[in-house]
Amino acid sequence: MGATVKPSAADHDLAARDTETIRIPVSGMTCAACQSRVQRTLQRHPGVADASVNLMMKTATVTFDRSSVSPESLVEAIRETGYGAELASSDLTAFEEQEARDRAQVEEYRELRRKALVSGIAGVIAMVISMPLMSQLAVHAHGAVADPFMRWAMESLDPAIRAAFPWMYQVPAPAIAWTLMLVTLGVMAWAGRHFYTRAWAAFRHNAADMNTLVAVGTGAAFLYSVLATVAPGFFISRGVTPDVYYEAVIIIIALILVGNMFEARAKNRTSSALRALVHLQPKTARVVRFEQEVDVPVETVEQDEIVIVRPGERIPVDGEIVHGESAVDESMLTGESMPVAKRQGDRVIGGTMNGTGAFRYRATTLGADSMLAQIVRLMRDAQGSRAPIQRLADRISGVFVPIVISLAIATFVGWFVLAEQAPAVRAFAAAVAVLIIACPCAMGLAVPTAVMVATGKGAELGVLIKGGEALQRAGDIGTIVLDKTGTVTEGRPTVTDLIPSAAFASDERSTELLRLVASLEASSEHPLADAIVRYARERGLGLSTPEAFEAVTGRGAQGIVDGSGIVVGSEAMMRDWALDAGTLRETAERLAGDGRTPMYIAANGELAGVIAVADPIKDSSREAIARMHAMGLEVVMLTGDNRRTAEAIARQAGIDRVVAEVLPDGKVAEVKRLQAEGKVVAMVGDGINDAPALAQSDVGMAIGTGTDIAVEAGDVVLMRGDLRSAAHAIALSRRTMRTTKQNLFWAFIYNVVGIPIAAGVLYPAFGLLLSPILASAAMAFSSVSVVTNSLRLRGARIA
Amino acid sequence: MQTITTTEWLVIAGGLAAIAWVNWYFFIAGRAQPVAIASGATAGPARVTIVVDGGYSPAQVKVKAGAPVTLLFDRQDDSSCSEEIVLPDFGVRRFLPTGQQTAIEVTPPKPGRYEFMCGMSMLRGAIIAED
């Protein structure tokens, strides 16, 4: 289909240079002439090595020189030919971004693993061969080995090594020291290289990070050891043991690499939910083009194109079914576990899974506007936002490293001046331990990892939380305000009761009565009338056209259907016809007491029954409200309905506080009033009518209906039109805040306790001193523990 | 306690000097970082390229308040520390692939200082919006 032109000789040079191939979706091409015109234009464009345009796929594949041509100019060139072109929108790159990040993380993990393994082995070997060295040095000067870990290792391992490799003890000390120096240099230059290069890069920017601490700590230990190896006489003449720390340098590097490796893997898992969403997007779609079914890249699908979905396939783009029916599993987007039945006219969402049916549908929203892209963008933005609780951690991270370096220097000076024995050695070991144990990473990871895992967990439950701040505030919610219509209730009036009078009690007569009433109401525009008509149609009743119809405002409707005079309406309406509600009055009052709207029916001048319509409570609402109460939340319902109906609904749903007869703009005032009482208020409502109240509340939760997420309104979007999600959102937020606080606590405490111990504050009292090796182990695992704690949120029982 | 020897005095003095230098270098000298003025093309938003290599160069960018600016982050290092760029005031957290330029367009609403930083707030820079 697509003709390809061979690159000319001049272009060959170009191909060798910095070339790149991109695919640009082109729209508006209808024939082969269009195709060749676009193709020719691109091929003539300076800096383009090769271009081919595919009419069927509606794409241009262009290989060009990156240094002289920008993708934007290619798009411009296509547009000048009169066709539409656009680079893959930024949200398709959201998918690519995720993939790039995953690739980078996998690569990072593998590299760290390789380096950790090799330096770990080198560390063990170095430790073994330094045993004879240490015992020889111990003979030299009576000073104890400065590193307590190595001292322990020597005491426990030395005899074993002496027994196994007695020849090693014959090797002269300088030879061992020089060997160790070379091994250490190798490990530092290969496995530890990035610590030094990155520390240096940061240093040039007057900045310092974790790498700075590792680089300064190990670098100082190494230089000290080199000095002791090259000029041991200098040390001995001053009464200092020419101790070397080679094995410590290697083991510290190995342990930190192991820690980084685990951290990389754990960090990768924090975005697993987002990754799962990104991978929902199918790469191709089967569309009808030029009366043929073709598989095309999904980004080339145009609006209103017909897409074909077969059983068990993933739905490629959003759209509306034009033919066929099926059940679709939307759980990945809404958290709703039951498949949703879809037929002609229903909307389907790209990324969801088709069941056993097959259908054709018309593509509606595409690319960046698609539901999946919106959700991905929303989640990515959420993960980019910062929770207010993070500010303190941020402030500390910014000044942390220079302060630790200052503390390390102070530690050195303190030990040097105060230590009785081998002051320089002790001072040095303690200063290195301070540098190595300090861990700014744990603090930096404490909040973002928890927010990432929580937003992902929320998405799995069909709860989209728009950021760290919303998450934090949702954790403090004490009062939850529910809009009645569409939130607590279905939002759609339905016939709940049809109670015929004695004369119409037989099945046959009551069905006929319903048919006549529905036929009359079919002419009415009242929402309650619509409920009656729907009710009759659902029962398969064929409706007639009334011979006469009259609506009586505020009372009801009357008319003639199939020769019968029918009146439907209030008691006042009945009185107009001189009918007494009589025994049915009691029934009607009972129904009204339950929050339903009863209407009397008269047929041919005789009272025939009562029909009641109500907006029923959603099945899930009662359970959700019970859950909210169990969580200690105050539940308030707002409605424009009269007090009696409102209270009946509230009673059935188990709500303790009702504010009835609220005008649409009164909701904001009500939320304000609750806030003035000092309450932290969440408002749950639909994203359109309740938008101002959602904005006023501390946390606005917009209820979605699965196919139409009002992503603009609210801090939280409940994908399933189900109140249980609101309870989930709050439970998840509370749990997340707990995790965040634990993380921050441990990250702070770790440094607050670890640094002084490393500096030796416990030494005078308990003789306790931390080895730099132990310090590196502690440091390496502190960030891993923070990320792991955040990951525990994934398994938290919220729903 | 013994008297403090000359060597010890020297160590104390050296230590204090080193601490002073560390704090000066990282906290004070860092403020005099280069400032770039985002230059506008003839049309479209102003653009400025920021090299990410263990830090941001330039670390400060002057822009016009209320006008969009495109920051092109050119990541040249492969440290996981700099893999993300965060602009908290604009709700942006993006991954920066190594060896690529990542464009981020923002519009500072009013004059002021808008910080940007790495994913863990260790490396910092700022957009300075002026009238």
mmCIF file of C-alpha atoms in Angstrom, chain A residues 497-674:
data_model
loop_
_atom_site.group_PDB
_atom_site.id
_atom_site.type_symbol
_atom_site.label_atom_id
_atom_site.label_comp_id
_atom_site.label_asym_id
_atom_site.label_seq_id
_atom_site.Cartn_x
_atom_site.Cartn_y
_atom_site.Cartn_z
ATOM 1 C CA ASP A 497 -46.501 0.355 44.529
ATOM 2 C CA LEU A 498 -49.760 -0.089 42.651
ATOM 3 C CA ILE A 499 -52.582 -0.742 45.085
ATOM 4 C CA PRO A 500 -55.954 -1.170 43.368
ATOM 5 C CA SER A 501 -59.237 -0.682 45.197
ATOM 6 C CA ALA A 502 -61.394 -3.736 45.836
ATOM 7 C CA ALA A 503 -63.162 -3.377 42.489
ATOM 8 C CA PHE A 504 -59.878 -3.551 40.538
ATOM 9 C CA ALA A 505 -58.168 -6.132 42.713
ATOM 10 C CA SER A 506 -58.030 -8.944 40.132
ATOM 11 C CA ASP A 507 -54.756 -9.265 38.224
ATOM 12 C CA GLU A 508 -56.479 -8.715 34.956
ATOM 13 C CA ARG A 509 -58.283 -5.550 36.023
ATOM 14 C CA SER A 510 -55.276 -4.033 37.794
ATOM 15 C CA THR A 511 -53.082 -4.643 34.732
ATOM 16 C CA GLU A 512 -55.665 -2.972 32.534
ATOM 17 C CA LEU A 513 -55.821 -0.074 34.987
ATOM 18 C CA LEU A 514 -52.039 0.322 34.781
ATOM 19 C CA ARG A 515 -52.230 0.239 30.992
ATOM 20 C CA LEU A 516 -54.854 2.998 30.934
ATOM 21 C CA VAL A 517 -52.996 5.171 33.450
ATOM 22 C CA ALA A 518 -49.707 4.744 31.587
ATOM 23 C CA SER A 519 -51.387 5.572 28.271
ATOM 24 C CA LEU A 520 -52.695 8.786 29.772
ATOM 25 C CA GLU A 521 -49.358 9.662 31.399
ATOM 26 C CA ALA A 522 -47.481 9.027 28.168
ATOM 27 C CA SER A 523 -48.797 12.419 27.065
ATOM 28 C CA SER A 524 -47.490 14.111 30.198
ATOM 29 C CA GLU A 525 -44.004 15.574 30.598
ATOM 30 C CA HIS A 526 -43.876 15.165 34.334
ATOM 31 C CA PRO A 527 -40.942 13.063 35.638
ATOM 32 C CA LEU A 528 -43.315 10.987 37.747
ATOM 33 C CA ALA A 529 -45.381 10.250 34.634
ATOM 34 C CA ASP A 530 -42.254 8.985 32.938
ATOM 35 C CA ALA A 531 -41.775 6.488 35.782
ATOM 36 C CA ILE A 532 -45.294 5.123 35.273
ATOM 37 C CA VAL A 533 -44.874 4.789 31.506
ATOM 38 C CA ARG A 534 -41.567 2.986 31.955
ATOM 39 C CA TYR A 535 -43.119 0.697 34.536
ATOM 40 C CA ALA A 536 -45.919 -0.298 32.127
ATOM 41 C CA ARG A 537 -43.558 -0.788 29.178
ATOM 42 C CA GLU A 538 -41.286 -2.992 31.280
ATOM 43 C CA ARG A 539 -44.309 -5.199 31.805
ATOM 44 C CA GLY A 540 -44.847 -5.428 28.064
ATOM 45 C CA LEU A 541 -48.093 -3.459 28.027
ATOM 46 C CA GLY A 542 -49.075 -1.855 24.728
ATOM 47 C CA LEU A 543 -50.108 1.739 25.319
ATOM 48 C CA SER A 544 -52.934 3.550 23.551
ATOM 49 C CA THR A 545 -53.104 7.161 22.490
ATOM 50 C CA PRO A 546 -55.524 9.080 24.711
ATOM 51 C CA GLU A 547 -58.552 10.590 22.974
ATOM 52 C CA ALA A 548 -58.297 13.534 25.329
ATOM 53 C CA PHE A 549 -55.585 14.723 27.745
ATOM 54 C CA GLU A 550 -55.274 17.591 30.179
ATOM 55 C CA ALA A 551 -52.543 18.267 32.725
ATOM 56 C CA VAL A 552 -53.653 20.078 35.885
ATOM 57 C CA THR A 553 -50.662 21.920 37.254
ATOM 58 C CA GLY A 554 -49.620 20.782 40.703
ATOM 59 C CA ARG A 555 -52.432 18.233 40.912
ATOM 60 C CA GLY A 556 -52.252 15.612 38.193
ATOM 61 C CA ALA A 557 -53.623 14.661 34.795
ATOM 62 C CA GLN A 558 -56.967 13.661 33.340
ATOM 63 C CA GLY A 559 -58.238 12.422 30.017
ATOM 64 C CA ILE A 560 -59.953 9.680 28.057
ATOM 65 C CA VAL A 561 -58.178 6.475 27.067
ATOM 66 C CA ASP A 562 -59.918 3.796 25.008
ATOM 67 C CA GLY A 563 -63.251 5.264 26.036
ATOM 68 C CA SER A 564 -62.521 5.278 29.777
ATOM 69 C CA GLY A 565 -62.312 8.512 31.738
ATOM 70 C CA ILE A 566 -59.053 8.391 33.729
ATOM 71 C CA VAL A 567 -57.932 10.804 36.444
ATOM 72 C CA VAL A 568 -54.530 10.504 38.164
ATOM 73 C CA GLY A 569 -53.420 12.912 40.865
ATOM 74 C CA SER A 570 -53.562 14.269 44.351
ATOM 75 C CA GLU A 571 -56.412 14.057 46.847
ATOM 76 C CA ALA A 572 -57.376 17.625 45.854
ATOM 77 C CA MET A 573 -57.743 16.430 42.288
ATOM 78 C CA MET A 574 -60.083 13.673 43.478
ATOM 79 C CA ARG A 575 -62.139 16.210 45.420
ATOM 80 C CA ASP A 576 -62.564 18.211 42.232
ATOM 81 C CA TRP A 577 -64.281 15.125 40.849
ATOM 82 C CA ALA A 578 -66.275 14.770 44.073
ATOM 83 C CA LEU A 579 -64.499 11.548 44.980
ATOM 84 C CA ASP A 580 -63.658 10.643 48.545
ATOM 85 C CA ALA A 581 -60.286 8.965 49.081
ATOM 86 C CA GLY A 582 -61.965 6.927 51.794
ATOM 87 C CA THR A 583 -60.208 3.728 52.742
ATOM 88 C CA LEU A 584 -57.346 4.419 50.324
ATOM 89 C CA ARG A 585 -56.394 7.544 52.243
ATOM 90 C CA GLU A 586 -54.727 5.461 54.925
ATOM 91 C CA THR A 587 -52.714 3.548 52.294
ATOM 92 C CA ALA A 588 -51.635 6.790 50.635
ATOM 93 C CA GLU A 589 -50.536 8.326 53.933
ATOM 94 C CA ARG A 590 -48.508 5.250 54.807
ATOM 95 C CA LEU A 591 -46.758 5.424 51.414
ATOM 96 C CA ALA A 592 -46.057 9.130 51.848
ATOM 97 C CA GLY A 593 -44.643 8.370 55.292
ATOM 98 C CA ASP A 594 -42.150 6.028 53.615
ATOM 99 C CA GLY A 595 -40.932 8.813 51.406
ATOM 100 C CA ARG A 596 -42.908 7.811 48.318
ATOM 101 C CA THR A 597 -45.181 10.019 46.279
ATOM 102 C CA PRO A 598 -48.695 8.485 46.135
ATOM 103 C CA MET A 599 -51.220 9.397 43.434
ATOM 104 C CA TYR A 600 -54.866 8.442 43.385
ATOM 105 C CA ILE A 601 -56.397 6.878 40.311
ATOM 106 C CA ALA A 602 -60.020 7.248 39.287
ATOM 107 C CA ALA A 603 -61.569 5.360 36.383
ATOM 108 C CA ASN A 604 -64.971 6.311 35.013
ATOM 109 C CA GLY A 605 -65.876 8.331 38.068
ATOM 110 C CA GLU A 606 -64.928 5.613 40.517
ATOM 111 C CA LEU A 607 -61.874 5.547 42.813
ATOM 112 C CA ALA A 608 -59.735 2.750 41.394
ATOM 113 C CA GLY A 609 -56.495 2.695 43.388
ATOM 114 C CA VAL A 610 -53.265 4.353 44.449
ATOM 115 C CA ILE A 611 -50.021 4.316 42.522
ATOM 116 C CA ALA A 612 -46.812 5.378 44.302
ATOM 117 C CA VAL A 613 -43.586 6.601 42.767
ATOM 118 C CA ALA A 614 -40.278 7.011 44.579
ATOM 119 C CA ASP A 615 -36.641 7.550 43.868
ATOM 120 C CA PRO A 616 -35.402 4.321 45.446
ATOM 121 C CA ILE A 617 -32.302 4.132 47.595
ATOM 122 C CA LYS A 618 -29.372 2.427 45.912
ATOM 123 C CA ASP A 619 -28.792 -1.063 47.217
ATOM 124 C CA SER A 620 -25.291 -0.114 48.259
ATOM 125 C CA SER A 621 -26.206 3.088 50.130
ATOM 126 C CA ARG A 622 -27.392 1.528 53.367
ATOM 127 C CA GLU A 623 -24.263 -0.592 53.694
ATOM 128 C CA ALA A 624 -22.061 2.365 52.813
ATOM 129 C CA ILE A 625 -23.682 4.597 55.421
ATOM 130 C CA ALA A 626 -23.391 1.905 58.092
ATOM 131 C CA ARG A 627 -19.696 1.690 57.217
ATOM 132 C CA MET A 628 -19.319 5.477 57.510
ATOM 133 C CA HIS A 629 -20.916 5.404 60.945
ATOM 134 C CA ALA A 630 -18.619 2.591 61.972
ATOM 135 C CA MET A 631 -15.718 4.792 60.905
ATOM 136 C CA GLY A 632 -16.989 7.475 63.274
ATOM 137 C CA LEU A 633 -18.186 9.835 60.577
ATOM 138 C CA GLU A 634 -21.170 12.108 60.960
ATOM 139 C CA VAL A 635 -23.411 11.602 57.932
ATOM 140 C CA VAL A 636 -25.570 14.475 56.708
ATOM 141 C CA MET A 637 -27.981 14.318 53.772
ATOM 142 C CA LEU A 638 -28.892 17.412 51.757
ATOM 143 C CA THR A 639 -31.978 17.523 49.576
ATOM 144 C CA GLY A 640 -34.418 19.868 47.946
ATOM 145 C CA ASP A 641 -37.263 17.491 48.827
ATOM 146 C CA ASN A 642 -39.839 18.232 51.504
ATOM 147 C CA ARG A 643 -38.958 17.312 55.040
ATOM 148 C CA ARG A 644 -41.279 14.317 55.248
ATOM 149 C CA THR A 645 -39.892 12.548 52.161
ATOM 150 C CA ALA A 646 -36.347 13.450 53.109
ATOM 151 C CA GLU A 647 -36.724 12.058 56.588
ATOM 152 C CA ALA A 648 -38.267 8.857 55.289
ATOM 153 C CA ILE A 649 -35.321 8.329 52.948
ATOM 154 C CA ALA A 650 -32.872 9.177 55.699
ATOM 155 C CA ARG A 651 -34.573 6.688 58.007
ATOM 156 C CA GLN A 652 -34.352 3.933 55.421
ATOM 157 C CA ALA A 653 -30.738 4.694 54.622
ATOM 158 C CA GLY A 654 -29.768 5.048 58.262
ATOM 159 C CA ILE A 655 -28.688 8.682 58.022
ATOM 160 C CA ASP A 656 -28.688 10.656 61.264
ATOM 161 C CA ARG A 657 -28.958 14.224 60.083
ATOM 162 C CA VAL A 658 -31.083 15.600 57.263
ATOM 163 C CA VAL A 659 -31.246 19.063 55.832
ATOM 164 C CA ALA A 660 -34.366 19.196 53.660
ATOM 165 C CA GLU A 661 -35.875 21.808 51.352
ATOM 166 C CA VAL A 662 -32.448 23.128 50.368
ATOM 167 C CA LEU A 663 -32.443 25.284 47.276
ATOM 168 C CA PRO A 664 -29.783 24.355 44.701
ATOM 169 C CA ASP A 665 -27.538 27.242 45.740
ATOM 170 C CA GLY A 666 -28.233 26.521 49.416
ATOM 171 C CA LYS A 667 -25.917 23.504 49.400
ATOM 172 C CA VAL A 668 -22.832 25.700 49.446
ATOM 173 C CA ALA A 669 -24.208 27.629 52.421
ATOM 174 C CA GLU A 670 -24.928 24.385 54.249
ATOM 175 C CA VAL A 671 -21.382 23.099 53.708
ATOM 176 C CA LYS A 672 -20.039 26.488 54.905
ATOM 177 C CA ARG A 673 -22.211 26.288 57.998
ATOM 178 C CA LEU A 674 -20.804 22.855 58.892
#
